[in-house]
Short mmCIF file of C-alpha atoms and ligand atoms in Angstrom, two decimals:
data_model
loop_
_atom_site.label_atom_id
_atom_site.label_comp_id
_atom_site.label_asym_id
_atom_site.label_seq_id
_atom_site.Cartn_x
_atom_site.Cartn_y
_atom_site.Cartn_z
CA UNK A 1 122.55 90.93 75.97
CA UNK A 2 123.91 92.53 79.23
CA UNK A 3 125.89 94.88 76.96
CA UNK A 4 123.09 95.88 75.29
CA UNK A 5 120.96 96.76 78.12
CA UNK A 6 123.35 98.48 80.60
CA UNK A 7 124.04 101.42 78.16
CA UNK A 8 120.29 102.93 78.63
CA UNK A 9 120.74 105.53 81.23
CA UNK A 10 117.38 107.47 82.38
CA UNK A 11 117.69 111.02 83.73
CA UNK A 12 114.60 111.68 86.04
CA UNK A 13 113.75 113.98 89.08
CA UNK A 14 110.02 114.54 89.52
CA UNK A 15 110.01 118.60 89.22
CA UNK A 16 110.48 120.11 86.50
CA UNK A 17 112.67 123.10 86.06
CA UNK A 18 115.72 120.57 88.23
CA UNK A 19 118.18 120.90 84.90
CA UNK A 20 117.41 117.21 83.71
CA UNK A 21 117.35 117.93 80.42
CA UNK A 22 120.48 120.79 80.73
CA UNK A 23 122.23 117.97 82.91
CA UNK A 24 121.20 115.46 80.19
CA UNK A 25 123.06 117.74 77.23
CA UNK A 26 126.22 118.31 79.36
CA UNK A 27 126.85 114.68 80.67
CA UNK A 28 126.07 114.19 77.28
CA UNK A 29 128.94 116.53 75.77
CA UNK A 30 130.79 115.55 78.68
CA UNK A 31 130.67 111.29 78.05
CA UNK A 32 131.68 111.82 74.25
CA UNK A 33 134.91 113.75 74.79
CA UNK A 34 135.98 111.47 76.70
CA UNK A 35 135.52 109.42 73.53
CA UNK A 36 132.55 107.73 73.74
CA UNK A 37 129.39 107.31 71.52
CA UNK A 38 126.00 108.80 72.54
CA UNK A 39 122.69 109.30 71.91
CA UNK A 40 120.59 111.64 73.74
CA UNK A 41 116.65 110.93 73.70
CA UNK A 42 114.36 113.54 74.69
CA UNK A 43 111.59 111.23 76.29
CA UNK A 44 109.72 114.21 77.82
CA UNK A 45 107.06 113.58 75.54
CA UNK A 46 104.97 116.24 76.65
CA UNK A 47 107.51 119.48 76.80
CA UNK A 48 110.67 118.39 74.48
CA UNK A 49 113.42 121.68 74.78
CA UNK A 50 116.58 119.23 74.14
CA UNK A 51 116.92 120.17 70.75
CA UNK A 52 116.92 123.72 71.38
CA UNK A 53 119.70 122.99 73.85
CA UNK A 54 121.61 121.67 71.52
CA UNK A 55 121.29 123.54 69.13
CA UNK A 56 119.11 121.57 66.72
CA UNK A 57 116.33 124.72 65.41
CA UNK A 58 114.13 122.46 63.05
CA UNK A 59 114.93 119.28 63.51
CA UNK A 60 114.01 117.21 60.20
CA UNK A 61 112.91 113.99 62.51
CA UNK A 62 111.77 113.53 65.41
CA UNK A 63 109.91 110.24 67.60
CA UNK A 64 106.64 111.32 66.14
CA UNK A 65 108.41 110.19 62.61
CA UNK A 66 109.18 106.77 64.69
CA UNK A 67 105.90 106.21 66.87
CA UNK A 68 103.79 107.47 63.52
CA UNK A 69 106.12 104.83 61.41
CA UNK A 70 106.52 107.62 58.47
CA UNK A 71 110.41 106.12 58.76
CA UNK A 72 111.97 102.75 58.02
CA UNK A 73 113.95 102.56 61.39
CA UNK A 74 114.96 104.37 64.64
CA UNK A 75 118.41 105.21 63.25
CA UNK A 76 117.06 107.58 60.37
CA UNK A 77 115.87 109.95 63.85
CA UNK A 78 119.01 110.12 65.17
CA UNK A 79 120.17 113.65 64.21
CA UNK A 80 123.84 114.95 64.87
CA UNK A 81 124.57 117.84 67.08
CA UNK A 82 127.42 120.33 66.43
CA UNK A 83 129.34 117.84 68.83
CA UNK A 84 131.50 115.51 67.54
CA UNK A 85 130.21 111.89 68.70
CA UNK A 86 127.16 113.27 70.61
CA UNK A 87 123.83 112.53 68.55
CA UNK A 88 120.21 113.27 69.56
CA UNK A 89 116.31 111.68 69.17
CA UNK A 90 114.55 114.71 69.02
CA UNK A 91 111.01 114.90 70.86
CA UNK A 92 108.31 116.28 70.24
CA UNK A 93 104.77 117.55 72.08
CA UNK A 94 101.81 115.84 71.81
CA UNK A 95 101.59 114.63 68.35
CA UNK A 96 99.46 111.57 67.29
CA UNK A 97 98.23 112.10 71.00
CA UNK A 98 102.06 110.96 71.38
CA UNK A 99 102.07 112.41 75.21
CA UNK A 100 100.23 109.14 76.14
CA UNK A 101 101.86 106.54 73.71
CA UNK A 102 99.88 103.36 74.31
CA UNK A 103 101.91 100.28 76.11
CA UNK A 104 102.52 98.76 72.35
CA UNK A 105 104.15 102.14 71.25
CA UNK A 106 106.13 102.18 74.02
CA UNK A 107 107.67 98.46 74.51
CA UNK A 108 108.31 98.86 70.35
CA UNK A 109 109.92 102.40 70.99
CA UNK A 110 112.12 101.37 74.22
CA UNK A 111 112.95 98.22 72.27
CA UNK A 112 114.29 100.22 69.51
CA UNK A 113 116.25 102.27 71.43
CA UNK A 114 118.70 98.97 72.55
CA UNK A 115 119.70 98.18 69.30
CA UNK A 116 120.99 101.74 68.61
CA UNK A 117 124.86 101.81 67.28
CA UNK A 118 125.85 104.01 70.82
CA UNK A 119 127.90 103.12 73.80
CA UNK A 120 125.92 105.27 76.03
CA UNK A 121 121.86 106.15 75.50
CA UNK A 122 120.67 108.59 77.89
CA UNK A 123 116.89 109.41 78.19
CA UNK A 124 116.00 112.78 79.12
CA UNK A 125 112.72 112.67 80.99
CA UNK A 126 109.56 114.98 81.80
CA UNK A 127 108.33 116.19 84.85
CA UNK A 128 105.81 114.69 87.16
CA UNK A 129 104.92 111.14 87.50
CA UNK A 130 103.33 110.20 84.29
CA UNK A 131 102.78 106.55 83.93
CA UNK A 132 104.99 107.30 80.32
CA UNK A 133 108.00 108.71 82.43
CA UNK A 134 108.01 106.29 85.28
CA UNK A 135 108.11 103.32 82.18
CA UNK A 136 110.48 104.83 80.89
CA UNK A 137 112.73 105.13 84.02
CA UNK A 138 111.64 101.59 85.11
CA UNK A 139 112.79 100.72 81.86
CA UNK A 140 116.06 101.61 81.96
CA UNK A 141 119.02 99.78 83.93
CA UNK A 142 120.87 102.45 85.32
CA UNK A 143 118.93 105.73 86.50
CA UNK A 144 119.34 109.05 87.70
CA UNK A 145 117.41 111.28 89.56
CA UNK A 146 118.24 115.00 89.63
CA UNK A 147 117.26 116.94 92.43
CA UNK A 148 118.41 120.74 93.78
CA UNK A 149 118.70 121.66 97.38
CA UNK A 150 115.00 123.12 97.15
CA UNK A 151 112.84 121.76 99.72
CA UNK A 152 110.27 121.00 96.73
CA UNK A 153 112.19 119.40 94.74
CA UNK A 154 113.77 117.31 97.19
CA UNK A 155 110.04 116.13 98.01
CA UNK A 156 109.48 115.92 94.78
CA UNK A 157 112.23 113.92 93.96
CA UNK A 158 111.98 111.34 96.43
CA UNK A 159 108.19 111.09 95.71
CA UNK A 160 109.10 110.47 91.84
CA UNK A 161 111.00 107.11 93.53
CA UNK A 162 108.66 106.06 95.56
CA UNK A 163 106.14 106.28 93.01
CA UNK A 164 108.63 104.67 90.52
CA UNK A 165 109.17 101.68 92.93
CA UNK A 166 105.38 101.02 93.84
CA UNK A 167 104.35 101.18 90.44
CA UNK A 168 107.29 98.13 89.47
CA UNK A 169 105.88 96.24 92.90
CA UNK A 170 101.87 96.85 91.74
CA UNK A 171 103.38 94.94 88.41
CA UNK A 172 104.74 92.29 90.30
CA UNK A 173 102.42 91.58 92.67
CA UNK A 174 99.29 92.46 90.71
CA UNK A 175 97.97 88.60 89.84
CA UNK A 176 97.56 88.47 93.99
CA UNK A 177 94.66 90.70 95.47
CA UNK A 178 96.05 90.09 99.24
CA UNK A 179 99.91 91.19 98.41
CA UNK A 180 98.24 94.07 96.07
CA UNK A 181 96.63 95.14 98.63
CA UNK A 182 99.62 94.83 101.49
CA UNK A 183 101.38 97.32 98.66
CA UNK A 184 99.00 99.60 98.15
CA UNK A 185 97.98 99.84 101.92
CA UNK A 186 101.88 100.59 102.37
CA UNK A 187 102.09 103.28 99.17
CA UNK A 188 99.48 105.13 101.17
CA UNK A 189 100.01 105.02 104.85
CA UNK A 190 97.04 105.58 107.23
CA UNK A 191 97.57 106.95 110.72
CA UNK A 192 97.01 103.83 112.72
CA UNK A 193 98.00 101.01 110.13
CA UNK A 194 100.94 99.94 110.91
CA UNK A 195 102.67 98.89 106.86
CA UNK A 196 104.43 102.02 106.86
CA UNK A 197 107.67 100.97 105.59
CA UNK A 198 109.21 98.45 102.85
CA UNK A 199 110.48 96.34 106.06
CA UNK A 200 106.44 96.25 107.23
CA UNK A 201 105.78 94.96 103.69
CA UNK A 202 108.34 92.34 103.68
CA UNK A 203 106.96 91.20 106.99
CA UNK A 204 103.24 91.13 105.69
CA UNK A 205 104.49 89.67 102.74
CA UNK A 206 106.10 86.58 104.39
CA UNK A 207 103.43 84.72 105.19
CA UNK A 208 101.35 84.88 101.42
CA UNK A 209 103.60 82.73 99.85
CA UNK A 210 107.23 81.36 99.94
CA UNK A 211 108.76 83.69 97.21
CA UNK A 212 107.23 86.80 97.64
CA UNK A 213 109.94 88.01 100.08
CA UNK A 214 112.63 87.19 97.08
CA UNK A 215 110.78 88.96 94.85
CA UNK A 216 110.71 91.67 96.92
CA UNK A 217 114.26 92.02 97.75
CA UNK A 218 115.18 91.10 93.83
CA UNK A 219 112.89 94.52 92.80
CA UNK A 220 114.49 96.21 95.57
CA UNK A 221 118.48 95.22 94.79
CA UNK A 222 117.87 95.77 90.77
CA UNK A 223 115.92 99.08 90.83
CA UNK A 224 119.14 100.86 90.66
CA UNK A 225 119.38 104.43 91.24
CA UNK A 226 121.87 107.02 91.54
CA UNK A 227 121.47 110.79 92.93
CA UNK A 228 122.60 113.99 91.50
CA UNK A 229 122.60 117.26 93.50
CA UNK A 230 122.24 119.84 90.65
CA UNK A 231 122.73 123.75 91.55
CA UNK A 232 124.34 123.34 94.54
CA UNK A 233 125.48 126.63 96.01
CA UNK A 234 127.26 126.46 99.13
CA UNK A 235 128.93 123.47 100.74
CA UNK A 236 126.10 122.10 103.15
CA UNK A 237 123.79 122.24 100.77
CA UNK A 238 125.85 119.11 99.61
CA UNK A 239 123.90 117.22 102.27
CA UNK A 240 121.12 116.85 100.51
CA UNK A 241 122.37 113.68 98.45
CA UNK A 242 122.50 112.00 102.53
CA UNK A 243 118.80 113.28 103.49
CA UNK A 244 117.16 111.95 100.37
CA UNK A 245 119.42 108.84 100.06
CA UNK A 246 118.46 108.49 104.17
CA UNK A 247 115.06 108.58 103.76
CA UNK A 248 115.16 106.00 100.51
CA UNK A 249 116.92 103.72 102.45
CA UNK A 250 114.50 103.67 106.40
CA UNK A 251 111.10 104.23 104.77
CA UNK A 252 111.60 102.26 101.54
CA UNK A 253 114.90 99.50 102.11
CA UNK A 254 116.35 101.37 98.85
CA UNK A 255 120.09 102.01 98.26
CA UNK A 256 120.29 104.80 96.55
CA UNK A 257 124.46 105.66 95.08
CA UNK A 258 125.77 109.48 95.58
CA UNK A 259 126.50 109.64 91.91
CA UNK A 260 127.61 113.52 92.73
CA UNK A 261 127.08 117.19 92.73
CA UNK A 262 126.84 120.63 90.65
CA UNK A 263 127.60 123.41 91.32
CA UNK A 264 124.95 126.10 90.78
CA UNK A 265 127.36 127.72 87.78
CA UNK A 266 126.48 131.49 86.80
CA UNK A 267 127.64 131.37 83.35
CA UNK A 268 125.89 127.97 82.74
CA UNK A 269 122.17 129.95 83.67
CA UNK A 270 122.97 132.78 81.60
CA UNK A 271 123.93 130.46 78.68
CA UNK A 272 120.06 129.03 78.13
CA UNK A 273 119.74 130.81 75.06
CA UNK A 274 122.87 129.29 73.45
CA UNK A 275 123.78 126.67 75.03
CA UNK A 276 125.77 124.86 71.72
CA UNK A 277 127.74 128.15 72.16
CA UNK A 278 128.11 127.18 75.88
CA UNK A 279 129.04 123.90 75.03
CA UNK A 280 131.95 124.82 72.52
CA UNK A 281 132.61 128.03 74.28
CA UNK A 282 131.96 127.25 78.35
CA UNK A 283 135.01 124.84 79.13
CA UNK A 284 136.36 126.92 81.87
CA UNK A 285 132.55 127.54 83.53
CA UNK A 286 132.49 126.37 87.52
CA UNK A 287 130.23 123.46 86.84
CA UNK A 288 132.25 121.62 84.04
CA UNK A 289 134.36 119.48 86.31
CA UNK A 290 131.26 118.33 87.88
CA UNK A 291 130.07 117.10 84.57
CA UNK A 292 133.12 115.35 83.63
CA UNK A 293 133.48 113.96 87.88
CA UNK A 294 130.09 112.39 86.61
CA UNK A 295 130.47 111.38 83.29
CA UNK A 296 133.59 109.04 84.91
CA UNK A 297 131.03 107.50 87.37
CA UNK A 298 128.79 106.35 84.21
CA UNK A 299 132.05 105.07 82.54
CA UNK A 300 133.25 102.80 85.83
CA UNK A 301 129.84 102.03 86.12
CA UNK A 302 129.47 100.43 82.28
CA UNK A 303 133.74 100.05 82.44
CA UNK A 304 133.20 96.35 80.96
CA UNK A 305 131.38 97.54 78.36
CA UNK A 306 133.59 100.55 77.15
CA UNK A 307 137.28 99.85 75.84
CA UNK A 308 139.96 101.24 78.25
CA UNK A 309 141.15 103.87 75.74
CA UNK A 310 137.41 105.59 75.66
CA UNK A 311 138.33 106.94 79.14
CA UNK A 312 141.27 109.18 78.22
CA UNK A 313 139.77 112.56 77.23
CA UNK A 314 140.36 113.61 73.62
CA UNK A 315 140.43 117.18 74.81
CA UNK A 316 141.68 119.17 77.91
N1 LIG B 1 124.06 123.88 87.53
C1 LIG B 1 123.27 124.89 87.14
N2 LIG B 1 123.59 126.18 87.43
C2 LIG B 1 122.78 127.19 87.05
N3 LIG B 1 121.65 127.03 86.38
C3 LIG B 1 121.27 125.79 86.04
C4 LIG B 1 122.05 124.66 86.39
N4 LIG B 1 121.43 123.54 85.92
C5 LIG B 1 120.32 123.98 85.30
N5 LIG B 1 120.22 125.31 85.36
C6 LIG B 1 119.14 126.15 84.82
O1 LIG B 1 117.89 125.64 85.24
C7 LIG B 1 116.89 125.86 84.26
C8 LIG B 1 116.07 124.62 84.02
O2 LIG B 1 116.88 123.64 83.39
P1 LIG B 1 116.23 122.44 82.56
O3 LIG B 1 115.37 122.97 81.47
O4 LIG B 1 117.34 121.55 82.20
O5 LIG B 1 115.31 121.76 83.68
P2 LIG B 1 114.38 120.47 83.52
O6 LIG B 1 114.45 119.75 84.81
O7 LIG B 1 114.73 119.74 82.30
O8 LIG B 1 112.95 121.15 83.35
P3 LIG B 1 111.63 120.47 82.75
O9 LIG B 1 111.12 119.51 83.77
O10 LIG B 1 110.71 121.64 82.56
O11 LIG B 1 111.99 119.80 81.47
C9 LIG B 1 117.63 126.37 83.02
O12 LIG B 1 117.41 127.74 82.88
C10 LIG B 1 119.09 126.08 83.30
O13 LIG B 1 119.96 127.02 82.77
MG1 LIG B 2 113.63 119.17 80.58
#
């Protein structure tokens, strides 16, 4: 059951514009040379561009097909991609009011997506906090958040976890109007109060009853989330992955995992309009060893899962 669930990866970052879906494509291309199965899902219900990426101009299914049930199953959506090994769930915008799926659609959807025949799922996301996206990153086991060195999207990105965590901790604590209320009072500092910090809600927690503290540190240890510094363009910029993970860890008693950097890559940008050209084309581009440094941290990261042989690349 494990096995099943630890191949779901979610790609988040809270702006839009980051390169989650671009980073999405190449970790993608990047995780099935080295030999592995995957299916990309373009989740971002409301703005869905991964096709185009990847070079998929009409695609003949997409989740509409799966959320409107005009197919059988979730595997007749799974359309190939010129890459060998790399497959993709196309999305698509707003259909059968599918932007807002209703909780139903979405447990039957994300419940689906487990029993695909892939060794890695990754989830490309939308912007924003939607209630959608964050479910869909809760959802998932293992989860990334993209962020660039912009000042913006750093805010934004750690304000896409912190809304990701409170939302899991309103779920858990909703049946109890006082620790609801420590939570919320916490998600929304006031100058004065003094729950400003997941260590002030573990303390205001403590006395409510004896397991709320476990549950709290249980949400906390399995929330799981990794950081990627996309379009990185000179070395200190590299700090960024610190000041976010920094600020995770005082203000909200998260450990957040430096799952890596990009480099901002010239060739990569100028690729947008062909990016299947890029991908069969672009091996030499600046940012490719970044891809591949990364796709090796989602392979040690699900290594029981994957036979040893998957992690020799099947191309140089
Ligand atoms: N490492 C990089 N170097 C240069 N350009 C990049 C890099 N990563 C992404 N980009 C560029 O950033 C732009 C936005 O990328 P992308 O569409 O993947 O962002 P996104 O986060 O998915 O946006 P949205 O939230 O709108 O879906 C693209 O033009 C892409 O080429
Ligand atoms: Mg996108």
């Amino acid at each position: 059951m494990e096995e099943i669930k630890n191949k779901i990866w979610a790609i988040g970052g809270g702006k839009g514009g980051v390169g989650k879906s671009i980073f999405t494509l190449l970790l993608g291309d990047s995780l099935a040379q080295l030999g592995n199965k995957v299916i990309m899902v373009d989740a971002d219900l409301g703005g869905s561009n991964l096709h185009t990426f990847a070079g998929i101009r009409y695609p003949k299914y997409t989740l509409a097909d799966f959320m409107g049930r005009r197919v059988e199953s979730m595997d007749e959506v799974v359309m190939e991609t010129p890459i060998n090994n790399l497959k993709l769930i196309c999305g698509a915008d707003d259909i059968l009011g599918i932007a807002n799926p209703k909780f139903t659609q979405k447990t039957r959807l994300l419940n689906h997506l487990k029993n695909l025949d892939a060794d890695i799922i990754l989830l490309d996301l939308g912007a924003g906090v939607s209630f959608t996206t964050m479910d869909f990153f809760l959802y998932a086991p293992n989860k990334i958040v993209v962020v660039t060195p912009q000042a913006t999207s750093i805010q934004n990105g750690y304000g896409f976890i912190k809304a990701s965590l409170y939302r899991r901790l309103h779920r858990i604590f909703r049946k109890d109007p006082k620790a609801l209320e420590i939570v919320k009072r916490s998600s929304v500092p006031v100058q004065g109060e003094n729950i400003d910090s997941m260590a002030k809600v573990y303390e205001a927690l403590k006395p409510l009853k004896e397991d709320y503290v476990e549950k709290l540190m249980d949400c906390l240890n399995c929330i799981n989330i990794k950081l990627v510094v996309n379009m990185v363009r000179e070395p200190k910029e590299r700090n960024v992955s610190h000041i976010v993970r920094s600020v995770a860890k005082n203000y909200l008693s998260l450990d957040i995992e430096d799952f890596g950097v990009i480099q901002y890559d010239r060739i990569l940008e100028a690729s947008i309009n062909n990016m299947a050209g890029f991908l069969t084309g672009g091996k030499d581009s600046a940012s490719r060893h970044n891809f591949y440094d990364i796709a090796y941290n989602v392979v040690k990261s699900c290594r029981e899962l994957i036979p040893a042989n998957s992690l020799i690349p099947t191309t140089s």
